[in-house]
mmCIF file of N, CA, C and O in Angstrom:
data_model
loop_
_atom_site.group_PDB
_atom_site.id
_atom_site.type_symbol
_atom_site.label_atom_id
_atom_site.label_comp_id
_atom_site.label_asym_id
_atom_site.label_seq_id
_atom_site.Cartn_x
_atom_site.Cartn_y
_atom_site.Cartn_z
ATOM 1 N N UNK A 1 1.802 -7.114 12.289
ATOM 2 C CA UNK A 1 0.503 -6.630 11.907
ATOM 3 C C UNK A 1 -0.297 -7.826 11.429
ATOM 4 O O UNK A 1 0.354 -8.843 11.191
ATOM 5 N N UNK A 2 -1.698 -7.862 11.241
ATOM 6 C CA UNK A 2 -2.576 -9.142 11.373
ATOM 7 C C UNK A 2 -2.930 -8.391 9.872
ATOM 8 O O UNK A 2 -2.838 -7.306 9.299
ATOM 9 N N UNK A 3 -3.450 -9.932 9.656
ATOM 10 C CA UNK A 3 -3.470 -9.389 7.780
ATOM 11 C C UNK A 3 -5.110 -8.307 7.451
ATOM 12 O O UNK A 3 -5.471 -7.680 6.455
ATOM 13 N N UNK A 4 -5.674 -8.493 8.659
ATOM 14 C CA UNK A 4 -6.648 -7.256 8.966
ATOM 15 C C UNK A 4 -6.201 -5.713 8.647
ATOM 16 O O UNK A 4 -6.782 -4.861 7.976
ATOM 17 N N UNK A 5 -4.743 -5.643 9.492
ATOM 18 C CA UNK A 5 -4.268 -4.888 9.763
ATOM 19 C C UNK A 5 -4.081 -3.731 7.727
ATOM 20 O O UNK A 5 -4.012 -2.528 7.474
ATOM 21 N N UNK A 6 -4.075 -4.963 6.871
ATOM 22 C CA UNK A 6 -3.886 -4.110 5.538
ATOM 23 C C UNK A 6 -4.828 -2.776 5.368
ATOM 24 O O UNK A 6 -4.524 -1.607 5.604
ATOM 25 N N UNK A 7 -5.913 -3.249 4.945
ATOM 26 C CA UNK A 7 -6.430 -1.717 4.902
ATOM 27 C C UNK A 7 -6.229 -0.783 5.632
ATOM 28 O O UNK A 7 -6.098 0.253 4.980
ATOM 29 N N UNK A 8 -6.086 -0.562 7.354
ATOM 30 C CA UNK A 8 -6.173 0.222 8.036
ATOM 31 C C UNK A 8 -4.479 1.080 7.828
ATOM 32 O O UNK A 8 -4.102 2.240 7.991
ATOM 33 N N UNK A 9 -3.944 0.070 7.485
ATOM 34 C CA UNK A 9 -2.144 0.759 6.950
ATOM 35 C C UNK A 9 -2.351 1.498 5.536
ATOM 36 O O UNK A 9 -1.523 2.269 5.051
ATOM 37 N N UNK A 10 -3.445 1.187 5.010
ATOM 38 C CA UNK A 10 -4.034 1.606 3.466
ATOM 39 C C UNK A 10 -4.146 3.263 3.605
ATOM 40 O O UNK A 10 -3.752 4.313 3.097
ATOM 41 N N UNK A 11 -5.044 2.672 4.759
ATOM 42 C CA UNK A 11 -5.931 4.349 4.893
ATOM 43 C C UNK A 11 -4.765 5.422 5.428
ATOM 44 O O UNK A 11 -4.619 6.578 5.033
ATOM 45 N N UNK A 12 -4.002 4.742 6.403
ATOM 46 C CA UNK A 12 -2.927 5.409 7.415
ATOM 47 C C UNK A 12 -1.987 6.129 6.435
ATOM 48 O O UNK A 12 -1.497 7.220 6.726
ATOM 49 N N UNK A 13 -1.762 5.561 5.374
ATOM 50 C CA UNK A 13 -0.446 5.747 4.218
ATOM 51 C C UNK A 13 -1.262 7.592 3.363
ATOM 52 O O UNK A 13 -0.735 8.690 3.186
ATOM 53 N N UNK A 14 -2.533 7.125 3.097
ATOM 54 C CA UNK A 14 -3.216 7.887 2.032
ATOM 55 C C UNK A 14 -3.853 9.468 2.937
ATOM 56 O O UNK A 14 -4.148 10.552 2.432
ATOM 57 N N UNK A 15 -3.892 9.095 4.215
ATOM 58 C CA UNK A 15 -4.041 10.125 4.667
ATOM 59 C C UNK A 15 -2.983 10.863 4.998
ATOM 60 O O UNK A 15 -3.099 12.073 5.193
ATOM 61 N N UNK A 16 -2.102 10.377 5.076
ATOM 62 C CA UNK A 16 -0.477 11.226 5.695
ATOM 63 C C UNK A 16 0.593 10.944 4.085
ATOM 64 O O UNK A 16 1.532 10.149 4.137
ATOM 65 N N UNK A 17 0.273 11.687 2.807
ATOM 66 C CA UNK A 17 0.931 11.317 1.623
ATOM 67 C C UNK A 17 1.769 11.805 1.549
ATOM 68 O O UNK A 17 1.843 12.936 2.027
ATOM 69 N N UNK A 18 2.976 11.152 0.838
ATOM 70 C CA UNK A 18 4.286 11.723 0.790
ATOM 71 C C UNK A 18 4.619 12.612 -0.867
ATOM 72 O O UNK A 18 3.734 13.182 -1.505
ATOM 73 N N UNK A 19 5.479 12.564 -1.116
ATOM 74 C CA UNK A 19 5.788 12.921 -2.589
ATOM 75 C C UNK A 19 6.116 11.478 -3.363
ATOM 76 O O UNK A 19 6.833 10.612 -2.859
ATOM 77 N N UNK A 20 5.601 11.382 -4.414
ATOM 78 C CA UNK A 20 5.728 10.173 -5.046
ATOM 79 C C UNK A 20 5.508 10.922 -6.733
ATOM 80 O O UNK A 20 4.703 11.851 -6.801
ATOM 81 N N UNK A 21 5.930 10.668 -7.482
ATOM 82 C CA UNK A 21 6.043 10.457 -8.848
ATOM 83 C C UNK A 21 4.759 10.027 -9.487
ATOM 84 O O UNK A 21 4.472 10.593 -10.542
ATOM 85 N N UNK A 22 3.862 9.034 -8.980
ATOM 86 C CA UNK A 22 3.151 8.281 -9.535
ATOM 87 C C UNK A 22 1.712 8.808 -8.495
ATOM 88 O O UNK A 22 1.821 8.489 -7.311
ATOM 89 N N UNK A 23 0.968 9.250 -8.724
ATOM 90 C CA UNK A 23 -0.146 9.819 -7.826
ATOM 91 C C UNK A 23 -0.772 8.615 -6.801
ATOM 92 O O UNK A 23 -1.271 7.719 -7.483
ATOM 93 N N UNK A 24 -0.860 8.400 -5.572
ATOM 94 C CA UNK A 24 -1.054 7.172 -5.084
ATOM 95 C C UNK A 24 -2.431 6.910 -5.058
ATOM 96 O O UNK A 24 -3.131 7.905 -4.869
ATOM 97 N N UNK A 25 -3.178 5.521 -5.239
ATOM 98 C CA UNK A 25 -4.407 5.020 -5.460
ATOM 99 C C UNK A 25 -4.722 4.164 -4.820
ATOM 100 O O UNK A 25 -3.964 3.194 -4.842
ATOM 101 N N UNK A 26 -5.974 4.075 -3.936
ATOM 102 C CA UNK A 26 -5.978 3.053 -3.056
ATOM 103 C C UNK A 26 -5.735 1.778 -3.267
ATOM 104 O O UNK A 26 -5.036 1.116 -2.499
ATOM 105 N N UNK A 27 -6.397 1.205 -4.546
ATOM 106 C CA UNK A 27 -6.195 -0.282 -4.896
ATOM 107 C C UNK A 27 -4.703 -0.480 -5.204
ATOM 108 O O UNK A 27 -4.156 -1.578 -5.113
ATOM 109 N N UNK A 28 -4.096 0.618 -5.563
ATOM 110 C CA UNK A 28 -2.448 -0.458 -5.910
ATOM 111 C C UNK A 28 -1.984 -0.473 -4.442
ATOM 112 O O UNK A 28 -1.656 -1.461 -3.785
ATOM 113 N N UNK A 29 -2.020 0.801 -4.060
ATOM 114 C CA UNK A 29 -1.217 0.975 -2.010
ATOM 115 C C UNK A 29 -2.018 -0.264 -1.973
ATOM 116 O O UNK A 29 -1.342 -1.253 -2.256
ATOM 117 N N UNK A 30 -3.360 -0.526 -1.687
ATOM 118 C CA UNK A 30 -3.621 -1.702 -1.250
ATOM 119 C C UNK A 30 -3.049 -3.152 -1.201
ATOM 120 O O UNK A 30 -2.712 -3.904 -0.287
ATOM 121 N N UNK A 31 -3.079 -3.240 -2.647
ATOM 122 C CA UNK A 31 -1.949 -4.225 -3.393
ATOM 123 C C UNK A 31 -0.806 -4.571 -3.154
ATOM 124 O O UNK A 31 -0.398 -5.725 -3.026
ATOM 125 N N UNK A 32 0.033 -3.177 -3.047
ATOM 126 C CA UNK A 32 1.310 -3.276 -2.794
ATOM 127 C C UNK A 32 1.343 -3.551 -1.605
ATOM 128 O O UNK A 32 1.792 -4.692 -1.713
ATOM 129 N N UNK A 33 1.193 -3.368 -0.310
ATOM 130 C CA UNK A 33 0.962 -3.250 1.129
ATOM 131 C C UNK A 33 0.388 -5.132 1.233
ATOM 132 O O UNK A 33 1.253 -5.833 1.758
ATOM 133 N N UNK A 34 -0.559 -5.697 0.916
ATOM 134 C CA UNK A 34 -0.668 -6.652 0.619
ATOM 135 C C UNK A 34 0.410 -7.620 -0.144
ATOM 136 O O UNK A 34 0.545 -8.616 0.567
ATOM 137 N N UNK A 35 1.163 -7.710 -1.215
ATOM 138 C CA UNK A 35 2.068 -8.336 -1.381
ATOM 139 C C UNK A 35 3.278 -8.279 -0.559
ATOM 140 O O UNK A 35 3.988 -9.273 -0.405
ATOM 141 N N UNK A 36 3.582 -6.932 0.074
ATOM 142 C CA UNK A 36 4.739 -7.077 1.170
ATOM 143 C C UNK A 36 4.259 -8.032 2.400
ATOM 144 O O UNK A 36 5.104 -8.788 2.881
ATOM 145 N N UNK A 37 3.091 -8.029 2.865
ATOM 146 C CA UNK A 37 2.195 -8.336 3.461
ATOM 147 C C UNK A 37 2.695 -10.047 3.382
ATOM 148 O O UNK A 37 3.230 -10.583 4.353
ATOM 149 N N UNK A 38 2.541 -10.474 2.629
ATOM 150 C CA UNK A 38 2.428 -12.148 2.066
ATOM 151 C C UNK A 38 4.096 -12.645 1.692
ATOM 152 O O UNK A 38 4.281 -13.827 1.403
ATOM 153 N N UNK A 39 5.185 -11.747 1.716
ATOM 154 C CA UNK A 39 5.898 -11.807 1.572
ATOM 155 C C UNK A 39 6.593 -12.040 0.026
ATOM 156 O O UNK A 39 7.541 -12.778 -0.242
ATOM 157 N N UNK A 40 5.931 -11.300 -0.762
ATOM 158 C CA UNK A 40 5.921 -11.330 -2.508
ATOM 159 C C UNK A 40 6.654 -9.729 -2.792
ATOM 160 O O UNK A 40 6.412 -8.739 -2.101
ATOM 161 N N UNK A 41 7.341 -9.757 -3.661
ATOM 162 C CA UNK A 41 8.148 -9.199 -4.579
ATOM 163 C C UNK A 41 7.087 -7.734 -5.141
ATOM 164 O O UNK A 41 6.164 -8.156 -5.838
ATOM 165 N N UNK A 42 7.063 -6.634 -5.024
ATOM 166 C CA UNK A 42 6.234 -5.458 -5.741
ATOM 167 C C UNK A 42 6.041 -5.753 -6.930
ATOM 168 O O UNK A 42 6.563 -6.834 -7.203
ATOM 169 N N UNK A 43 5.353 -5.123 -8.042
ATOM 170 C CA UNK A 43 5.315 -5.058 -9.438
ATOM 171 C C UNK A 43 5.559 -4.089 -9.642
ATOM 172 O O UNK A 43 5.110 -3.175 -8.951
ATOM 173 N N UNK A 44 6.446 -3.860 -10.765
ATOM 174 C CA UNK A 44 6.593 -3.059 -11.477
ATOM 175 C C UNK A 44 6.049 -2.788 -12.472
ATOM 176 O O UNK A 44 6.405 -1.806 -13.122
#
């Protein structure tokens, strides 16, 4: 995926939501999706 490709995996994730614990928000999915992206470690 081209680092373009982040948001559009943003939107792809938030429209098709799974069950998660933590209510999902675009800027962290963003974030997170972006640091896997760059090859960096999630935050906790």
């Amino acid at each position: 995926m081209p680092e373009s490709g982040i948001e559009l995996a943003t939107d792809r994730a938030l429209s098709n939501p799974y069950w998660n614990p933590r209510p999902l928000e675009r800027g962290a999915l963003m974030d997170l999706i972006a640091r896997a992206y760059a090859g960096e470690r999630p935050r906790s």
